[in-house]
Coordinates of C-alpha atoms in Angstrom, one line a residue:
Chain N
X1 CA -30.9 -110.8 60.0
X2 CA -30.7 -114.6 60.9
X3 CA -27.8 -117.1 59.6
X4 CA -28.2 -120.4 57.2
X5 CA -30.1 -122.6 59.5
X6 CA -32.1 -126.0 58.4
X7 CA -35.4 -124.4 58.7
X8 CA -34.5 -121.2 56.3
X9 CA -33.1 -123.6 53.8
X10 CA -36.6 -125.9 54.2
X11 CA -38.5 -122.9 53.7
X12 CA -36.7 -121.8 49.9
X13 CA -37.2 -125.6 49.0
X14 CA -40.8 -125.5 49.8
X15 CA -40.8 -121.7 47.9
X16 CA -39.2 -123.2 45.1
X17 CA -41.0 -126.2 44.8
X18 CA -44.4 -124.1 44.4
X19 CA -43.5 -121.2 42.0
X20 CA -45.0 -123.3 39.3
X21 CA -47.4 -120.5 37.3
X22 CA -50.8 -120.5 38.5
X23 CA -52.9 -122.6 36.3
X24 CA -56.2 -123.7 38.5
X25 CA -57.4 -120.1 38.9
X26 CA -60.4 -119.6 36.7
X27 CA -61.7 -116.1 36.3
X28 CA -65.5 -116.6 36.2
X29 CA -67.2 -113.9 33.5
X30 CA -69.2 -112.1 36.0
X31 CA -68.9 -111.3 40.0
X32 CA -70.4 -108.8 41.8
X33 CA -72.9 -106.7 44.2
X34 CA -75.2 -109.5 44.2
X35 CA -73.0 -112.4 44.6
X36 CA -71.4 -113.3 48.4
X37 CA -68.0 -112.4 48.0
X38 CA -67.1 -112.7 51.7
X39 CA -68.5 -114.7 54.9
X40 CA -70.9 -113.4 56.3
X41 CA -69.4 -113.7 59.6
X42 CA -66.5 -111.5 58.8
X43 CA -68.6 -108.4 57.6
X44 CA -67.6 -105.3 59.5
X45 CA -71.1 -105.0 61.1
X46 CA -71.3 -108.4 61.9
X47 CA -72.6 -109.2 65.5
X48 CA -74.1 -105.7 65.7
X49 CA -77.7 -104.2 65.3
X50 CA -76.4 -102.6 62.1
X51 CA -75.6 -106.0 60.7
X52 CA -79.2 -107.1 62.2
X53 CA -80.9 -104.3 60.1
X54 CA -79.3 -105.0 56.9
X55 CA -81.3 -107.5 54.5
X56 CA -79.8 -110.6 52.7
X57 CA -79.3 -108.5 49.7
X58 CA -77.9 -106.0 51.3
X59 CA -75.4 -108.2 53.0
X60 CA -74.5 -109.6 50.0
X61 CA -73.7 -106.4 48.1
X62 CA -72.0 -105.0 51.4
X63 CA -70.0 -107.8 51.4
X64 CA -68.9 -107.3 47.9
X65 CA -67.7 -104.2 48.5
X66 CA -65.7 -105.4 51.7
X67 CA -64.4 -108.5 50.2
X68 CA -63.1 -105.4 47.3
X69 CA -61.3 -103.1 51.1
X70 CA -59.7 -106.8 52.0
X71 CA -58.0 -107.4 48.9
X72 CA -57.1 -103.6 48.5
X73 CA -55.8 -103.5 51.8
X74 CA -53.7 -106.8 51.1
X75 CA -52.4 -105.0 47.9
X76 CA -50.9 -102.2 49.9
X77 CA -49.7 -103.4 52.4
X78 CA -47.6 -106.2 50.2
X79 CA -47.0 -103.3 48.6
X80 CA -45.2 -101.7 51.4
X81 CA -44.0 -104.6 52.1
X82 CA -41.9 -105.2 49.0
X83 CA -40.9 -101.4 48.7
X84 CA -39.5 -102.8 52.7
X85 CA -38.2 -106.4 51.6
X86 CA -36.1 -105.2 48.8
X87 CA -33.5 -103.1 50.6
X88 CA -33.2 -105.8 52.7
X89 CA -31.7 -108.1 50.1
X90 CA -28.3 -109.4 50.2
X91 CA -26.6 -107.1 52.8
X92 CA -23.0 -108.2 52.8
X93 CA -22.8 -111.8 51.1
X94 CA -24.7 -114.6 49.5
X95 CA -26.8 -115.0 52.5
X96 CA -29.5 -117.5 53.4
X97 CA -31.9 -114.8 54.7
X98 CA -31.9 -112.9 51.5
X99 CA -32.4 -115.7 49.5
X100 CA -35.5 -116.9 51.1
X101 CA -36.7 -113.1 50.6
X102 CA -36.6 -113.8 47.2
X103 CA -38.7 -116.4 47.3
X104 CA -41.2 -114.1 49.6
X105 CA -40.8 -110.9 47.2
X106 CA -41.8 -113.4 44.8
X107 CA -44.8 -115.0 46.7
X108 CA -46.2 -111.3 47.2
X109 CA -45.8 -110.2 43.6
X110 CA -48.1 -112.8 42.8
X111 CA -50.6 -112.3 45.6
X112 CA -51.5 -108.4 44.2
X113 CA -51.5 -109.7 41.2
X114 CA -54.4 -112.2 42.0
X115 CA -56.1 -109.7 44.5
X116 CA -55.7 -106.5 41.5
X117 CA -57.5 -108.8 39.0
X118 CA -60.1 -109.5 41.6
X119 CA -60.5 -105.7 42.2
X120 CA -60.4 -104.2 38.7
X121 CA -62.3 -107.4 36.6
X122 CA -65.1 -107.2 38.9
X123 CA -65.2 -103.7 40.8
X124 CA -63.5 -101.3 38.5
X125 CA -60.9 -100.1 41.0
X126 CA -59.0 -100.7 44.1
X127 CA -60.1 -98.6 47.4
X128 CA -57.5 -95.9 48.1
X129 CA -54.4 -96.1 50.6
X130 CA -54.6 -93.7 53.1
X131 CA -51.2 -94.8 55.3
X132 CA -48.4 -92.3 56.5
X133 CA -45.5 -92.5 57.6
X134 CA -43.7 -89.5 59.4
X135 CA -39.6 -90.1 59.4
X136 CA -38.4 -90.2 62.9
X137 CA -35.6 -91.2 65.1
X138 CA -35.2 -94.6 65.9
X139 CA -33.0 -96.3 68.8
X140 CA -30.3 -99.1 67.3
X141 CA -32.1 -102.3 65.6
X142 CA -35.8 -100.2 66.4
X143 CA -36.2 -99.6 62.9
X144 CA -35.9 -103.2 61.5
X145 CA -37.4 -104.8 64.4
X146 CA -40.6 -102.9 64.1
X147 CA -40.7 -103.4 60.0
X148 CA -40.9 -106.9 60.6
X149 CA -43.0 -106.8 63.9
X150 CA -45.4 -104.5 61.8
X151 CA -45.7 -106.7 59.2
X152 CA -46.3 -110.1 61.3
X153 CA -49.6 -108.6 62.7
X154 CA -50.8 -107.5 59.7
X155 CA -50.2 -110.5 58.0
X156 CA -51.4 -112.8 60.9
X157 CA -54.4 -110.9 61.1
X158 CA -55.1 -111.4 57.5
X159 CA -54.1 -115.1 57.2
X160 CA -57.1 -116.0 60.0
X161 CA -59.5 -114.7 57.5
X162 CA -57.5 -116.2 54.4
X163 CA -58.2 -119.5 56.5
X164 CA -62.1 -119.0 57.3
X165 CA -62.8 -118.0 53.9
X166 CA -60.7 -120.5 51.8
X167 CA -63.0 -123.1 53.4
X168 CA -66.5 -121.6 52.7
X169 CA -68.5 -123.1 50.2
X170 CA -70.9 -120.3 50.3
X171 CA -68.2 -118.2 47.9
X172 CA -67.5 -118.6 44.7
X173 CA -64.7 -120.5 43.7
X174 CA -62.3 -118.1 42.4
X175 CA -62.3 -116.3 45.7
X176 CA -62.0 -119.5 47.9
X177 CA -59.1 -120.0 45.7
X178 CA -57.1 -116.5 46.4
X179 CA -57.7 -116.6 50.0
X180 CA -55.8 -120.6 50.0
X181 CA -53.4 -119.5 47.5
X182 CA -52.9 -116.1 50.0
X183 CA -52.8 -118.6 53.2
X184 CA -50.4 -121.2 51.5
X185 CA -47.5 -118.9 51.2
X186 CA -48.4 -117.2 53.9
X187 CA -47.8 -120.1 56.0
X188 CA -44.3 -119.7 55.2
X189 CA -43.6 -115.9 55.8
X190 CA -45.1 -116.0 59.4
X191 CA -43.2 -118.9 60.3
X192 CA -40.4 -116.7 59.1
X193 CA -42.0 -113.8 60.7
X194 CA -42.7 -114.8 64.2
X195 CA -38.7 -116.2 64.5
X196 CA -37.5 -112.8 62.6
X197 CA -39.2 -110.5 65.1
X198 CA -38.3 -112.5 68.0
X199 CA -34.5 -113.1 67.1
X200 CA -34.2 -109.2 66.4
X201 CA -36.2 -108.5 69.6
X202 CA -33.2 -110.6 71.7
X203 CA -30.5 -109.1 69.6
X204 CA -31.4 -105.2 69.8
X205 CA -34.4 -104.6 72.9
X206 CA -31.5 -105.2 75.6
X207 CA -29.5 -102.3 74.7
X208 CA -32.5 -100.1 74.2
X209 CA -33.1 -97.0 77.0
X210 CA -36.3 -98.0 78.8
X211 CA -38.4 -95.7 77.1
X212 CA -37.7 -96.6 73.6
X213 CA -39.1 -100.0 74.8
X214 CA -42.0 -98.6 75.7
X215 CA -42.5 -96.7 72.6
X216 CA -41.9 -99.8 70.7
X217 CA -44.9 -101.8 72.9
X218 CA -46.9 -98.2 72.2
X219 CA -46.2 -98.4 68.6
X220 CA -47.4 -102.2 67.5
X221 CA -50.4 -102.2 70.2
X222 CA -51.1 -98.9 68.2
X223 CA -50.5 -100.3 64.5
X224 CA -52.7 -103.5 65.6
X225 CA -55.4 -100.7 66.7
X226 CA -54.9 -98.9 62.9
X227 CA -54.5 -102.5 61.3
X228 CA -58.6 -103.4 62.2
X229 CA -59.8 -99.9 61.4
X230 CA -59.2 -100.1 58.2
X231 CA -61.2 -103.1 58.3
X232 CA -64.0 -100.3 58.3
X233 CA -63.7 -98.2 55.0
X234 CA -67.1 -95.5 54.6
X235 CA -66.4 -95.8 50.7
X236 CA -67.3 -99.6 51.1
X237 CA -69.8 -98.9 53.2
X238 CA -71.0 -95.7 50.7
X239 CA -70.5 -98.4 47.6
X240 CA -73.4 -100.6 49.7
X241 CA -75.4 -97.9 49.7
X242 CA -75.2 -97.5 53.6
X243 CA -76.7 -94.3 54.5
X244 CA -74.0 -91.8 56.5
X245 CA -70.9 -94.3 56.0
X246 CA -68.7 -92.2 58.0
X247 CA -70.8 -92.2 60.9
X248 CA -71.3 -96.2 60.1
X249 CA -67.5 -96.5 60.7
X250 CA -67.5 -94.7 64.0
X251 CA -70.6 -96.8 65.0
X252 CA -68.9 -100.0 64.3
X253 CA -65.8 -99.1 65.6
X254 CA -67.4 -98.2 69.2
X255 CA -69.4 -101.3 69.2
X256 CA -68.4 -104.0 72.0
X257 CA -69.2 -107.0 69.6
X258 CA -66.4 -105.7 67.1
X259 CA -64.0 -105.1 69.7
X260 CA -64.7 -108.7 71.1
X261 CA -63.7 -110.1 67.6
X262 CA -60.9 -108.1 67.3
X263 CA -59.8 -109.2 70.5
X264 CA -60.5 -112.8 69.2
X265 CA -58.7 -112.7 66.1
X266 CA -55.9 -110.8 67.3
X267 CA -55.6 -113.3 70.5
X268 CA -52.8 -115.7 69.4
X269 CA -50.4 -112.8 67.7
X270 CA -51.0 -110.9 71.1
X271 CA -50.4 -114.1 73.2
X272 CA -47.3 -114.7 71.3
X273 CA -45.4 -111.3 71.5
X274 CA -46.2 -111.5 75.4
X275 CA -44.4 -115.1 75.7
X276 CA -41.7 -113.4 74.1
X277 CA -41.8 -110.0 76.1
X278 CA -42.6 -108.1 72.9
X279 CA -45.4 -106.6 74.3
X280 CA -45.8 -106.4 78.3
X281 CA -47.8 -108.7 80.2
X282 CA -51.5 -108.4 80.1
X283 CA -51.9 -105.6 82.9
X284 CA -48.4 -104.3 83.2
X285 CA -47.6 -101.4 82.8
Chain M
X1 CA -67.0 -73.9 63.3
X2 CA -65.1 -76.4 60.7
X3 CA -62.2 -75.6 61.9
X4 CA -63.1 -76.0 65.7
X5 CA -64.2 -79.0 65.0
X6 CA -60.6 -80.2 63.5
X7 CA -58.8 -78.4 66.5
X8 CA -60.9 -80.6 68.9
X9 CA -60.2 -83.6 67.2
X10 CA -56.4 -82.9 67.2
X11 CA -56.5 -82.2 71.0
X12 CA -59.0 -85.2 71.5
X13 CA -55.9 -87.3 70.2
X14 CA -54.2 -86.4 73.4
X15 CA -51.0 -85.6 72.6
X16 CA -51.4 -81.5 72.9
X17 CA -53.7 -79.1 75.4
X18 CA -56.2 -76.9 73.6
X19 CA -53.8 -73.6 74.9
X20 CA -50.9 -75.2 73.4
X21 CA -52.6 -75.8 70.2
X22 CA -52.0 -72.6 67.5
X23 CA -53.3 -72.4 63.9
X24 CA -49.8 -73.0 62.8
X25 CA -48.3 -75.2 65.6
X26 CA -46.3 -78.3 63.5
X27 CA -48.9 -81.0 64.1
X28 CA -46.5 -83.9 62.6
X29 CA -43.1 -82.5 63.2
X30 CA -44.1 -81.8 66.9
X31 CA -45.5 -85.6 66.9
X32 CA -49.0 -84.3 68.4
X33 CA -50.3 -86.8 65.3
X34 CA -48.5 -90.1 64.5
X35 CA -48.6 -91.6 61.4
X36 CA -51.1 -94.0 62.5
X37 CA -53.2 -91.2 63.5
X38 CA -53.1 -89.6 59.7
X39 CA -55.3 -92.2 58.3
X40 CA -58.1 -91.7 61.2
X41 CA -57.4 -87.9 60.2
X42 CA -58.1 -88.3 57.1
X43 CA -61.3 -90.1 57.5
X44 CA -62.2 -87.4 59.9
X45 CA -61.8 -84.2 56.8
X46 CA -63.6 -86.4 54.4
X47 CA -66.3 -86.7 56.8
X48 CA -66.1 -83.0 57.3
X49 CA -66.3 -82.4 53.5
X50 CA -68.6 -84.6 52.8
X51 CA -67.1 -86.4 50.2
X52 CA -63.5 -88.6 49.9
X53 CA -60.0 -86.7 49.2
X54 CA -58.3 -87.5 46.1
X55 CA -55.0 -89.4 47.1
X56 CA -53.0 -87.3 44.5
X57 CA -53.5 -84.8 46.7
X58 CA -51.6 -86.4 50.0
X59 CA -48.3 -85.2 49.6
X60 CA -45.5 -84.4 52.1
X61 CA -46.6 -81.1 53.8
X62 CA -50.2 -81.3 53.3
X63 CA -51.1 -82.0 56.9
X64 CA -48.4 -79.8 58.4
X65 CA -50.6 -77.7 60.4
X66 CA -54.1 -76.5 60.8
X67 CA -53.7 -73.6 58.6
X68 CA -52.3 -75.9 56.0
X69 CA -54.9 -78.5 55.9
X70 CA -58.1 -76.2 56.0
X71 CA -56.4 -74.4 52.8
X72 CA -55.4 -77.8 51.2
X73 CA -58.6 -79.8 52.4
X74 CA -61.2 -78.1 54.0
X75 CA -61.3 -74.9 51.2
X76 CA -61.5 -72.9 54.2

């Protein structure tokens, strides 16, 4: 865990100062199938022939439905999150590191709440979790180090479309508004996040056997893979009215345009490990 | 034929060769799925079955090995 330093103690002051209750969020009567919920560019299909195919309306419903998997997927994996944070708190003393995880556990609570209202005032539900985790052994320091590193990507991921979509006037306002709430705190917990995982990458990856380095590089590139799949969810695609969703997902998932934008999106978190040797060096082994 | 088609997905994960793979070999506990893996797993049985698998029924032990999840999953 890091000490008290300036920049920890800047970002509880900045917490603080914005844990006012939410009072410009205005839950319009009706949303739904027919109204763009999500840009267009960061549909699933988008830059394929499937997304070609589809017609405004069905766009517009699809990206309902997907704007409904982004939130849910944001709700679990704050979710996890939390459930990860809290055990976290207060180790030994009073110290500055748990305090500004108070502030985070905080920040999160209040970002499934605004993504659960989204879900159930406007679709009835919140798309299923389907994450597992097996138990395993871990080398020293592996375990924390890959909590965090686990949940930088994810979060990274999500704050680039947080960012696109806060600023498209073709949404409505309410989700404009969740997406720059979302990105406004989460401003703060990956600046937290990228110094976290690289201070707990100097402190433990030294003492660990070669190849429980590798099997940490294996794991994130792996959990970055499972991150964007679940970009893909058949019961969005089913809720769209896509025929054969499952096969849709595999379709998408194969295409070179999706992996390009993967690849795009997923650039600066990728560069950033590899300054850091995190991950190896593009082309090393 | 179902259940071929689960034991070729489980050996096209690469982690086990088809003459190493029984009905009752411990897919998790001998790692030859990770827990990334579980979720493409199970997309791959609802795709099978045709319809989505109630998350109540996800529970520790439930994908232990192909005898266990064609009996929990595939009503096989």
């Amino acid at each position: 865990m890091t000490q008290a330093t300036p920049w920890l103690e800047r970002l509880c002051r900045i917490s603080a100062a914005q844990s006012v209750p939410d009072r410009a969020c205005a839950w319009p009567q009706h949303l739904g199938p027919d109204d763009w919920c999500m840009s267009p560019e960061l549909l699933s299909p988008y830059g394929t022939a499937m997304y070609e195919a589809l017609d405004e309306r069905q766009r517009r419903r699809l990206g309902f439905f997907e704007a409904v998997n982004f939130f849910s997927l944001n709700i679990w994996g704050e979710r996890q999150l939390i459930a990860g944070i809290a055990p976290r708190l207060y180790p030994q003393d009073c110290d500055a590191t748990s305090r500004y995880l108070q502030h985070f556990l905080a920040e999160e609570n209040r970002h499934m709440a605004l993504f659960a209202e989204f879900c159930g005032r406007y679709a009835g539900k919140v798309y299923r979790q389907k994450t597992w985790r097996v138990p395993r052994a871990h080398a020293e320091g592996e375990e924390e180090f890959l909590f965090f590193a686990r949940v930088l990507l994810f979060e990274e991921i999500v704050d680039r479309y947080n960012v696109a979509m806060s600023g498209d006037s073709r949404l409505p306002p309410i989700v404009r508004h969740i997406h720059r709430t979302h990105h406004g705190d989460e401003s703060r917990h990956l600046a937290f996040g990228r110094r976290t995982v690289v201070e707990l990458f100097e402190r433990h990856a030294a003492r660990w056997a070669p190849e429980a380095l590798a099997r940490v590089r294996q794991e994130l590139e792996a959990f970055l893979a499972a991150s964007w799949r679940e970009y893909y969810n058949p019961e969005a695609y089913a809720d769209a009215g896509l025929p054969d969703p499952y096969g849709c997902r595999l379709r998408l998932l194969a295409d070179d345009a999706r992996q390009r934008h993967h690849a795009a999106f997923s650039a600066d978190s990728v560069a950033y490990l590899r300054r850091h040797g995190i991950l190896a060096a593009e082309g090393a082994q | 034929m179902i259940r071929q088609q689960l034991r070729d997905w489980i050996v096209a994960q690469g982690r086990v060769a088809r003459g190493d793979l029984e009905d009752d070999t411990p897919l998790l506990e001998d790692r030859l799925i990770t827990s990334l893996q579980v979720v493409e797993l199970i997309l791959f049985l609802e795709a099978l079955r045709g319809r989505p698998i109630d998350a109540t029924r996800l529970v520790p032990g439930c994908f232990r090995d192909i005898d266990t999840i064609a009996r929990n999953f595939l009503e096989l």
